[in-house]
mmCIF file of C-alpha atoms in Angstrom:
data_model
loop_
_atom_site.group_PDB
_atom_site.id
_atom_site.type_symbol
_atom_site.label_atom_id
_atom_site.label_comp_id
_atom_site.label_asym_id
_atom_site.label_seq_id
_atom_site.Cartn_x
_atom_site.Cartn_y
_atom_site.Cartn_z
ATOM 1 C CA UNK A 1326 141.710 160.542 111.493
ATOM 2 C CA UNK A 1327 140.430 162.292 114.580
ATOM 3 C CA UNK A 1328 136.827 162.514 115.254
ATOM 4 C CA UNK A 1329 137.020 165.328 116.981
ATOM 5 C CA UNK A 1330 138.178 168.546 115.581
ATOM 6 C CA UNK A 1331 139.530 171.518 117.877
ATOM 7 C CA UNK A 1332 139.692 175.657 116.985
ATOM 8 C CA UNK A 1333 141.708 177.323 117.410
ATOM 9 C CA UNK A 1334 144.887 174.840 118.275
ATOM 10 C CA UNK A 1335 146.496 177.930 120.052
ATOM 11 C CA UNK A 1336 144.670 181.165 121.863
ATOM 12 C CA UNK A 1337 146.674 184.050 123.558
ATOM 13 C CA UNK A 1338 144.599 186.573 125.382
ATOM 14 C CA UNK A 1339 145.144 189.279 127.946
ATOM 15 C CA UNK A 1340 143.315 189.320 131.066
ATOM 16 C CA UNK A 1341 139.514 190.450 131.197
ATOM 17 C CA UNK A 1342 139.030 189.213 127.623
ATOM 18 C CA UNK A 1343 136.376 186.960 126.632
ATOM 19 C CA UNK A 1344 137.492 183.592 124.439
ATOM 20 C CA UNK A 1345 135.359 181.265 122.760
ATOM 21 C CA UNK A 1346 136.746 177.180 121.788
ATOM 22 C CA UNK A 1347 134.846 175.195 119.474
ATOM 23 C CA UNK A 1348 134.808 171.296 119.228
ATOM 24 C CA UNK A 1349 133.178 169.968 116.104
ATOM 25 C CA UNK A 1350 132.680 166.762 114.183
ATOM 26 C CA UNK A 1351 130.723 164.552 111.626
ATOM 27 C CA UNK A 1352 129.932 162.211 114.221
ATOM 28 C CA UNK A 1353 126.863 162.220 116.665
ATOM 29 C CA UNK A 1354 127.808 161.645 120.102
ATOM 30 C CA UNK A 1355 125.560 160.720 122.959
ATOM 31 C CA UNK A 1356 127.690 163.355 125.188
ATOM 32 C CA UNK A 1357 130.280 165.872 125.271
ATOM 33 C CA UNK A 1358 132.880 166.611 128.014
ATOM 34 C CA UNK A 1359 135.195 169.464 128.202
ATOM 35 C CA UNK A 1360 138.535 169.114 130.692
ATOM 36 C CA UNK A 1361 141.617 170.942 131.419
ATOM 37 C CA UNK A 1362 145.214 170.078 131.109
ATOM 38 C CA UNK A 1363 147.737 171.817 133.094
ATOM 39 C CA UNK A 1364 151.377 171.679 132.177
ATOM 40 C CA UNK A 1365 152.949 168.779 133.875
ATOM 41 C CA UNK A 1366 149.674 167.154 134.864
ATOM 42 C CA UNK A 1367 146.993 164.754 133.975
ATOM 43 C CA UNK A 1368 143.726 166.007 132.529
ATOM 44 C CA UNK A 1369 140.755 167.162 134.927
ATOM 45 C CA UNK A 1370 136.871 166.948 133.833
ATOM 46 C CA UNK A 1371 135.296 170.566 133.396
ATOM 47 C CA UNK A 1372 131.724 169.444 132.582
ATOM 48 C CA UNK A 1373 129.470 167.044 130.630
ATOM 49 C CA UNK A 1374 126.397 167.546 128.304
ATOM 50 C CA UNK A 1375 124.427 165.075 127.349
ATOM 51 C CA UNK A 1376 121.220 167.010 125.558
ATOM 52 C CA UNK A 1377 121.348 168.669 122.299
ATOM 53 C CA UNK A 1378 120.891 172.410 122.640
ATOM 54 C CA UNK A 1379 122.281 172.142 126.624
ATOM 55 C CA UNK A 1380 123.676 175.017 127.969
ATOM 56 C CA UNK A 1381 126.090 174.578 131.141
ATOM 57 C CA UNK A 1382 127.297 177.800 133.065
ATOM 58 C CA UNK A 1383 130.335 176.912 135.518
ATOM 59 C CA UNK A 1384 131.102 180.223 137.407
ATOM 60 C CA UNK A 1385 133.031 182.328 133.791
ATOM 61 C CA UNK A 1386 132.639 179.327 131.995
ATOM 62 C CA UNK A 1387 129.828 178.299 129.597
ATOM 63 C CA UNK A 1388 129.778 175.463 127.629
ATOM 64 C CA UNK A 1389 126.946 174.467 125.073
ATOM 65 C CA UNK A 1390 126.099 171.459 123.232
ATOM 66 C CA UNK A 1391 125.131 171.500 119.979
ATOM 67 C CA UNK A 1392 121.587 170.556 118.859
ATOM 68 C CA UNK A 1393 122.599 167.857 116.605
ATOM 69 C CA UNK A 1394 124.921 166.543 118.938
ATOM 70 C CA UNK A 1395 128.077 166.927 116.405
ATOM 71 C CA UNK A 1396 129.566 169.845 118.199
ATOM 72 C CA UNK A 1397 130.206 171.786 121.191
ATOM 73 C CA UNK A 1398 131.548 175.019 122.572
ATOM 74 C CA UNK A 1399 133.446 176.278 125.446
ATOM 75 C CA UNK A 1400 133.370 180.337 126.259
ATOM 76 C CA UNK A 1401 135.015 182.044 128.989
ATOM 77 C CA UNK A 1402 134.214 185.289 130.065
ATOM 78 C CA UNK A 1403 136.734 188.112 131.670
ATOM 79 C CA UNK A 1404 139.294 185.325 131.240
ATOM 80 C CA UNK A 1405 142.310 185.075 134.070
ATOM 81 C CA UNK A 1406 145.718 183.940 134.229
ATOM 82 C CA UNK A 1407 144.497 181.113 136.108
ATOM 83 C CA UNK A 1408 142.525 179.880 132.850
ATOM 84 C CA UNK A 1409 145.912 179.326 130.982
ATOM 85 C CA UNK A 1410 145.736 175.369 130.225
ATOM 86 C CA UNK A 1411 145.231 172.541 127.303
ATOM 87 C CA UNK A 1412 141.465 173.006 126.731
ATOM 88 C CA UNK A 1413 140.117 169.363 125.635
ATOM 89 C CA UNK A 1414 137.341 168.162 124.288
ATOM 90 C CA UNK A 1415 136.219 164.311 124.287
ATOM 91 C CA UNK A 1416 133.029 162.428 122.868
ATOM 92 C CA UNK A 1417 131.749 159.005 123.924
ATOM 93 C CA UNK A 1418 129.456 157.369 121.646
ATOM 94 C CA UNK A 1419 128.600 154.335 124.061
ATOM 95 C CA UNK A 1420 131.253 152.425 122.512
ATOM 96 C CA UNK A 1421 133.230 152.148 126.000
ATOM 97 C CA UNK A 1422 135.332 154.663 124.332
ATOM 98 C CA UNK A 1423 136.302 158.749 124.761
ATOM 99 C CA UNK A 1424 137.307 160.258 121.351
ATOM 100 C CA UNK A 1425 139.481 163.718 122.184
ATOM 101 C CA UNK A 1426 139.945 166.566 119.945
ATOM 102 C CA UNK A 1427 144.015 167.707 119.835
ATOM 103 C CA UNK A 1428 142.919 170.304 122.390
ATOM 104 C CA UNK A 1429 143.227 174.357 122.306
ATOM 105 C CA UNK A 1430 146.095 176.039 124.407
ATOM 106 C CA UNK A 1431 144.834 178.986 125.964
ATOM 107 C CA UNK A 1432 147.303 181.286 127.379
ATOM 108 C CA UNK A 1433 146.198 184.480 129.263
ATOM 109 C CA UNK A 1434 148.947 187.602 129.796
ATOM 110 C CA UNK A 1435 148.059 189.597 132.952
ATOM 111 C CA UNK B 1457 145.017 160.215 149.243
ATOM 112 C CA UNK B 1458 145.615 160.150 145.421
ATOM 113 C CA UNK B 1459 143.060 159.257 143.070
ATOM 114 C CA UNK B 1460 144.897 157.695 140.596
ATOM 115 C CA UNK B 1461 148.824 157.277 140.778
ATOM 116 C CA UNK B 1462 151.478 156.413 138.591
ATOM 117 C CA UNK B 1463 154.888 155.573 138.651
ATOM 118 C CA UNK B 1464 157.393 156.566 137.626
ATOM 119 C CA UNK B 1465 156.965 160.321 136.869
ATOM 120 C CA UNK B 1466 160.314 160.277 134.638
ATOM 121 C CA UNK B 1467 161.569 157.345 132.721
ATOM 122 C CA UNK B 1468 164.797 157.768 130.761
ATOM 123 C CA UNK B 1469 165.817 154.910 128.842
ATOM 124 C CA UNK B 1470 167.819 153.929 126.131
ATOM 125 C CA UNK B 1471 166.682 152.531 122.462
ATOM 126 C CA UNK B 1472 165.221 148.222 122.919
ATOM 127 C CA UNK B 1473 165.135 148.265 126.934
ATOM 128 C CA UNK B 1474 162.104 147.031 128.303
ATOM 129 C CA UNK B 1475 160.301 148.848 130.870
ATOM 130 C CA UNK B 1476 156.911 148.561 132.853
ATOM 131 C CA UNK B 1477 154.842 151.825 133.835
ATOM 132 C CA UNK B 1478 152.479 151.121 137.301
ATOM 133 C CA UNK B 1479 149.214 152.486 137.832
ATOM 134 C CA UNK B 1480 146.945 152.324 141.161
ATOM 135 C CA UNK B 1481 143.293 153.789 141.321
ATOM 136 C CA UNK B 1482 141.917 154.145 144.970
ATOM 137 C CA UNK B 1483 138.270 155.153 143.584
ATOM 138 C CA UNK B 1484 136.638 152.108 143.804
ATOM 139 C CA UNK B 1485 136.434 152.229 139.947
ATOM 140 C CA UNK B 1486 135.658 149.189 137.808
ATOM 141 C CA UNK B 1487 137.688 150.127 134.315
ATOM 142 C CA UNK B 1488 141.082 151.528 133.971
ATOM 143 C CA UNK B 1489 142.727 152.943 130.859
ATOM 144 C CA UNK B 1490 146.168 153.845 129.167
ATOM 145 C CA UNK B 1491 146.472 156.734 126.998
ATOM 146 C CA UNK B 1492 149.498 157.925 124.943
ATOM 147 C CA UNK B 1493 149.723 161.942 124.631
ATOM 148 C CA UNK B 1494 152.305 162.805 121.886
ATOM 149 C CA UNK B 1495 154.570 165.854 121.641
ATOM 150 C CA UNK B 1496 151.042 167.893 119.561
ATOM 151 C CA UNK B 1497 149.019 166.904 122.788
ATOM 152 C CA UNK B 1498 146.876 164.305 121.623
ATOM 153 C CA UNK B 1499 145.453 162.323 123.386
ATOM 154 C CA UNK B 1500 144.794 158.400 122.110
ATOM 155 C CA UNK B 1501 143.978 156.001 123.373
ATOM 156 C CA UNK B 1502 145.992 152.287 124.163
ATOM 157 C CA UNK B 1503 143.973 150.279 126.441
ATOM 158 C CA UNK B 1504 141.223 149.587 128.367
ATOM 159 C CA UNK B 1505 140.523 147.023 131.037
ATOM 160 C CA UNK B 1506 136.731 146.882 132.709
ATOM 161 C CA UNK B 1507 137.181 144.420 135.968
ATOM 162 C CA UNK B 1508 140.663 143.159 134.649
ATOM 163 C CA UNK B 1509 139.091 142.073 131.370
ATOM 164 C CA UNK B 1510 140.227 143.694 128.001
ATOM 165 C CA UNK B 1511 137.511 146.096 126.610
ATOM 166 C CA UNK B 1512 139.590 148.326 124.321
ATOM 167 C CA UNK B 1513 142.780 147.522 122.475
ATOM 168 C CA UNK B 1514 143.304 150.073 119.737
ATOM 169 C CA UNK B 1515 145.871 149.584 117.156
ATOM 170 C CA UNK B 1516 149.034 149.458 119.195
ATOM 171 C CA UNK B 1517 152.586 147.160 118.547
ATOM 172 C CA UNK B 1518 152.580 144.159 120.514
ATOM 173 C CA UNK B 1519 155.730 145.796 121.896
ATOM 174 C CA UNK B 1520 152.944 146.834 124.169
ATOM 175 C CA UNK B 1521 151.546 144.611 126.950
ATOM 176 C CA UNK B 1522 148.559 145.648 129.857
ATOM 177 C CA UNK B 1523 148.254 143.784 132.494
ATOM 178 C CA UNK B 1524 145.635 143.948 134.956
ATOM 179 C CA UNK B 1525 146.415 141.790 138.255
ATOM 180 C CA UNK B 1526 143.259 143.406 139.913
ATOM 181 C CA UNK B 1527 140.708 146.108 139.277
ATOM 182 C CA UNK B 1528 142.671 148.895 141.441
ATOM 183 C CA UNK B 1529 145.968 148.487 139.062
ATOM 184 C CA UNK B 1530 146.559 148.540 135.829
ATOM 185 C CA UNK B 1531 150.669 148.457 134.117
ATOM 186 C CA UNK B 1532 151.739 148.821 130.922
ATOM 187 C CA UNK B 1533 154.949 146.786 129.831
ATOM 188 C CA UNK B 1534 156.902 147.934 126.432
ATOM 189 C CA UNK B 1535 159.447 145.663 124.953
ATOM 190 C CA UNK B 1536 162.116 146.918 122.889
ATOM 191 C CA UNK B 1537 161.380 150.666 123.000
ATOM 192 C CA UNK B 1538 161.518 153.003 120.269
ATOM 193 C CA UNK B 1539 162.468 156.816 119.639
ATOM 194 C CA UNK B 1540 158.854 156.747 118.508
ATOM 195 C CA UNK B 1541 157.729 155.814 122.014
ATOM 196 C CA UNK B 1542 158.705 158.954 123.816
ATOM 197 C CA UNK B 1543 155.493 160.640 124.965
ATOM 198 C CA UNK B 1544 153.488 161.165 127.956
ATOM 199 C CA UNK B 1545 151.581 158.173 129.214
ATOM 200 C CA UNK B 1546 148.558 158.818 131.189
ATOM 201 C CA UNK B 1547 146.653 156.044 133.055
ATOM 202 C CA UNK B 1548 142.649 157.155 133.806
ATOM 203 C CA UNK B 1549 140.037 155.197 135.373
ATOM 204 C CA UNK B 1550 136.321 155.743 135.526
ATOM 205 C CA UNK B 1551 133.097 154.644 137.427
ATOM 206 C CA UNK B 1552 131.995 151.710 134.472
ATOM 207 C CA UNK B 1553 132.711 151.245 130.768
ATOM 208 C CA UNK B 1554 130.393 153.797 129.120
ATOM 209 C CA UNK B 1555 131.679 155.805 126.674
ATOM 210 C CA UNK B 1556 130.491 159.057 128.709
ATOM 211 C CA UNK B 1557 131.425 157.961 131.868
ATOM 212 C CA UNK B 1558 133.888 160.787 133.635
ATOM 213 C CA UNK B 1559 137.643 159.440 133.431
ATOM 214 C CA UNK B 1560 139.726 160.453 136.177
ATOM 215 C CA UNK B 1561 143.577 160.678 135.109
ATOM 216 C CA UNK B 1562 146.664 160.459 136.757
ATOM 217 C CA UNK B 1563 149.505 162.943 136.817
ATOM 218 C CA UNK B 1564 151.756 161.099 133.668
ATOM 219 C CA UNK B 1565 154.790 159.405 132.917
ATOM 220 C CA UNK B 1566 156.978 160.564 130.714
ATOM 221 C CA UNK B 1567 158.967 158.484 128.686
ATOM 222 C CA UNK B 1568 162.173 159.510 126.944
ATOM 223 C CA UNK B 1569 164.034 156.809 124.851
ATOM 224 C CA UNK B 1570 167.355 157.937 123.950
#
Protein backbone atom coordinates (compact mmCIF):
# COMPACT_ATOMS: atom_id res chain seq x y z
CA UNK A 1 0.00 0.00 0.00
CA UNK A 2 1.56 3.31 -0.92
CA UNK A 3 1.43 6.16 1.39
CA UNK A 4 1.54 8.47 -0.97
CA UNK A 5 -1.05 8.91 -3.57
CA UNK A 6 -0.34 10.81 -7.01
CA UNK A 7 -3.12 12.69 -9.59
CA UNK A 8 -3.24 12.51 -12.23
CA UNK A 9 -0.75 9.35 -13.14
CA UNK A 10 -0.49 10.90 -16.72
CA UNK A 11 -0.85 14.84 -17.91
CA UNK A 12 -0.50 15.97 -21.62
CA UNK A 13 -0.53 19.67 -22.17
CA UNK A 14 0.41 22.07 -24.92
CA UNK A 15 2.75 24.77 -24.34
CA UNK A 16 1.68 28.03 -22.35
CA UNK A 17 -0.84 25.96 -20.36
CA UNK A 18 -1.02 25.96 -16.74
CA UNK A 19 -1.04 22.24 -14.86
CA UNK A 20 -1.68 21.53 -11.42
CA UNK A 21 -0.26 17.78 -9.56
CA UNK A 22 -1.57 16.81 -6.35
CA UNK A 23 0.14 14.46 -3.75
CA UNK A 24 -2.14 13.32 -0.98
CA UNK A 25 -2.27 10.89 1.91
CA UNK A 26 -3.69 9.72 5.35
CA UNK A 27 -0.45 10.10 6.84
CA UNK A 28 1.13 13.29 8.49
CA UNK A 29 4.50 13.93 7.37
CA UNK A 30 7.02 16.22 8.94
CA UNK A 31 7.98 17.37 5.16
CA UNK A 32 7.23 17.14 1.64
CA UNK A 33 9.64 17.12 -1.37
CA UNK A 34 8.77 17.32 -4.94
CA UNK A 35 11.62 16.04 -7.72
CA UNK A 36 11.85 15.39 -11.31
CA UNK A 37 12.61 12.34 -13.29
CA UNK A 38 13.86 12.59 -16.71
CA UNK A 39 13.75 9.66 -19.05
CA UNK A 40 16.89 7.72 -18.71
CA UNK A 41 18.00 9.42 -15.52
CA UNK A 42 17.98 9.40 -11.81
CA UNK A 43 15.59 11.63 -9.91
CA UNK A 44 16.57 15.40 -9.06
CA UNK A 45 15.10 17.36 -5.84
CA UNK A 46 12.68 20.31 -6.94
CA UNK A 47 11.95 21.66 -3.43
CA UNK A 48 11.09 20.86 0.22
CA UNK A 49 8.35 22.12 2.67
CA UNK A 50 8.43 21.55 5.92
CA UNK A 51 5.41 23.98 7.41
CA UNK A 52 1.83 23.34 7.01
CA UNK A 53 0.20 25.98 4.84
CA UNK A 54 3.96 26.75 3.07
CA UNK A 55 3.92 28.12 -0.11
CA UNK A 56 7.25 27.73 -2.32
CA UNK A 57 7.50 29.70 -5.73
CA UNK A 58 10.53 28.30 -7.93
CA UNK A 59 10.64 30.59 -11.07
CA UNK A 60 6.83 28.84 -12.99
CA UNK A 61 6.71 26.52 -10.35
CA UNK A 62 4.71 26.68 -7.08
CA UNK A 63 4.42 24.15 -4.75
CA UNK A 64 2.26 24.27 -1.45
CA UNK A 65 2.04 22.23 1.54
CA UNK A 66 -0.92 21.38 2.97
CA UNK A 67 -1.99 22.68 6.42
CA UNK A 68 -2.42 19.38 7.95
CA UNK A 69 0.61 18.16 6.57
CA UNK A 70 -1.22 15.10 4.62
CA UNK A 71 -0.88 16.63 1.24
CA UNK A 72 0.82 18.73 -1.18
CA UNK A 73 0.62 20.35 -4.57
CA UNK A 74 2.76 21.16 -7.43
CA UNK A 75 1.44 23.95 -10.19
CA UNK A 76 3.20 25.11 -13.13
CA UNK A 77 2.38 28.04 -14.90
CA UNK A 78 2.77 28.74 -18.93
CA UNK A 79 4.21 25.21 -18.88
CA UNK A 80 7.25 24.37 -21.57
CA UNK A 81 8.51 21.52 -23.35
CA UNK A 82 11.31 21.56 -21.07
CA UNK A 83 8.81 20.64 -18.08
CA UNK A 84 8.05 17.19 -19.75
CA UNK A 85 9.33 14.66 -16.88
CA UNK A 86 8.15 11.99 -14.01
CA UNK A 87 6.81 14.51 -11.44
CA UNK A 88 7.45 12.78 -7.85
CA UNK A 89 6.43 13.30 -4.74
CA UNK A 90 8.15 11.81 -1.44
CA UNK A 91 7.34 12.19 2.43
CA UNK A 92 9.72 11.55 5.32
CA UNK A 93 8.20 11.06 8.58
CA UNK A 94 11.62 11.00 10.60
CA UNK A 95 11.68 7.39 10.27
CA UNK A 96 15.12 7.54 8.20
CA UNK A 97 12.81 6.82 5.44
CA UNK A 98 11.31 8.75 1.99
CA UNK A 99 7.82 7.37 1.08
CA UNK A 100 7.19 8.31 -2.93
CA UNK A 101 3.94 8.62 -4.59
CA UNK A 102 3.96 6.51 -8.26
CA UNK A 103 4.68 9.94 -9.74
CA UNK A 104 2.65 12.05 -12.56
CA UNK A 105 4.09 12.10 -16.22
CA UNK A 106 3.76 15.38 -17.57
CA UNK A 107 4.24 15.72 -21.18
CA UNK A 108 4.08 19.20 -22.89
CA UNK A 109 3.45 19.42 -27.03
CA UNK A 110 5.01 22.65 -28.41
CA UNK B 1 32.93 15.19 -11.00
CA UNK B 2 29.80 12.97 -10.50
CA UNK B 3 27.81 13.06 -7.52
CA UNK B 4 26.77 9.78 -7.27
CA UNK B 5 27.79 7.00 -9.89
CA UNK B 6 26.79 3.71 -10.75
CA UNK B 7 27.82 0.97 -12.70
CA UNK B 8 26.87 -0.60 -14.92
CA UNK B 9 24.29 1.51 -16.86
CA UNK B 10 22.96 -1.78 -18.74
CA UNK B 11 22.99 -5.22 -17.31
CA UNK B 12 21.64 -8.04 -19.47
CA UNK B 13 21.58 -11.28 -17.91
CA UNK B 14 20.08 -14.44 -18.10
CA UNK B 15 17.46 -16.21 -15.52
CA UNK B 16 19.73 -17.52 -11.77
CA UNK B 17 23.12 -15.57 -12.68
CA UNK B 18 24.40 -13.63 -10.00
CA UNK B 19 25.39 -10.17 -10.46
CA UNK B 20 26.67 -7.15 -8.28
CA UNK B 21 25.55 -3.42 -9.12
CA UNK B 22 28.46 -0.64 -7.75
CA UNK B 23 27.70 2.58 -6.39
CA UNK B 24 30.25 5.55 -5.41
CA UNK B 25 29.06 8.92 -3.75
CA UNK B 26 31.77 11.74 -3.83
CA UNK B 27 29.48 14.11 -1.51
CA UNK B 28 30.90 13.54 1.59
CA UNK B 29 27.52 11.95 2.56
CA UNK B 30 27.07 9.70 5.59
CA UNK B 31 23.96 7.26 4.33
CA UNK B 32 23.53 5.65 1.04
CA UNK B 33 20.45 3.93 -0.35
CA UNK B 34 19.13 1.37 -3.03
CA UNK B 35 15.90 1.83 -4.62
CA UNK B 36 14.06 -0.45 -7.10
CA UNK B 37 11.85 1.59 -9.79
CA UNK B 38 9.51 -0.91 -11.58
CA UNK B 39 8.17 -0.77 -15.14
CA UNK B 40 4.80 1.80 -13.41
CA UNK B 41 7.71 4.08 -12.06
CA UNK B 42 7.64 3.46 -8.55
CA UNK B 43 9.89 4.08 -6.65
CA UNK B 44 10.63 1.64 -3.33
CA UNK B 45 12.76 1.38 -1.48
CA UNK B 46 15.60 -1.75 -0.73
CA UNK B 47 18.20 -0.51 1.50
CA UNK B 48 19.73 1.82 3.50
CA UNK B 49 23.16 2.04 5.04
CA UNK B 50 24.03 5.27 7.50
CA UNK B 51 28.10 5.06 8.00
CA UNK B 52 28.18 1.39 6.59
CA UNK B 53 25.66 0.28 9.20
CA UNK B 54 22.17 -1.11 8.12
CA UNK B 55 19.34 1.45 8.86
CA UNK B 56 16.63 0.29 6.44
CA UNK B 57 15.98 -3.16 5.08
CA UNK B 58 12.47 -3.31 3.69
CA UNK B 59 10.94 -6.51 2.74
CA UNK B 60 13.26 -7.74 0.05
CA UNK B 61 14.43 -11.75 -0.89
CA UNK B 62 17.59 -12.57 0.59
CA UNK B 63 18.49 -13.08 -3.08
CA UNK B 64 19.45 -9.56 -2.25
CA UNK B 65 22.69 -8.62 -0.45
CA UNK B 66 24.17 -4.67 0.37
CA UNK B 67 27.29 -4.32 1.18
CA UNK B 68 28.87 -1.33 2.40
CA UNK B 69 32.89 -1.57 2.46
CA UNK B 70 32.98 2.25 3.32
CA UNK B 71 30.68 5.23 3.57
CA UNK B 72 31.47 6.54 -0.16
CA UNK B 73 30.19 3.00 -1.73
CA UNK B 74 27.50 1.13 -1.44
CA UNK B 75 26.76 -2.46 -3.97
CA UNK B 76 24.03 -4.45 -4.24
CA UNK B 77 24.64 -8.28 -5.00
CA UNK B 78 21.50 -10.50 -6.37
CA UNK B 79 21.78 -14.21 -6.40
CA UNK B 80 19.84 -16.22 -8.67
CA UNK B 81 17.96 -13.50 -10.58
CA UNK B 82 14.50 -13.51 -11.56
CA UNK B 83 12.23 -12.22 -14.57
CA UNK B 84 10.70 -10.38 -11.63
CA UNK B 85 13.97 -8.53 -11.03
CA UNK B 86 14.12 -6.52 -14.19
CA UNK B 87 13.73 -2.86 -13.22
CA UNK B 88 15.69 0.17 -12.80
CA UNK B 89 17.93 0.29 -9.77
CA UNK B 90 18.80 3.60 -8.46
CA UNK B 91 21.44 4.13 -5.71
CA UNK B 92 20.87 7.80 -3.70
CA UNK B 93 22.74 9.14 -0.90
CA UNK B 94 21.99 12.00 1.41
CA UNK B 95 23.62 14.40 4.01
CA UNK B 96 22.37 12.06 7.40
CA UNK B 97 19.55 9.58 8.05
CA UNK B 98 16.50 11.84 8.46
CA UNK B 99 13.64 11.01 6.80
CA UNK B 100 13.57 14.64 5.09
CA UNK B 101 16.96 14.86 4.38
CA UNK B 102 17.48 15.68 0.35
CA UNK B 103 18.59 12.29 -1.46
CA UNK B 104 20.78 12.77 -4.26
CA UNK B 105 20.40 9.84 -6.96
CA UNK B 106 22.42 8.42 -9.44
CA UNK B 107 21.72 7.99 -13.13
CA UNK B 108 20.31 3.95 -12.83
CA UNK B 109 21.01 0.59 -13.76
CA UNK B 110 18.92 -1.22 -15.59
CA UNK B 111 18.55 -4.70 -15.22
CA UNK B 112 17.09 -7.06 -17.80
CA UNK B 113 16.94 -10.84 -16.92
CA UNK B 114 16.17 -12.82 -19.85
Amino acid sequence: TQLLEQSPQFLSIQEGENLTVYCNSSSVFSSLQWYRQEPGEGPVLLVTVVTGGEVKKLKRLTFQFGDARKDSSLHITAAQPGDTGLYLCAGGRGDYKLSFGAGTTVTVRA
Amino acid sequence: DTAVSQTPKYLVTQMGNDKSIKCEQNLGHDTMYWYKQDSKKFLKIMFSYNNKELIINETVPNRFSPKSPDKAHLNLHINSLELGDSAVYFCASSQSAGGGETQYFGPGTRLLVL
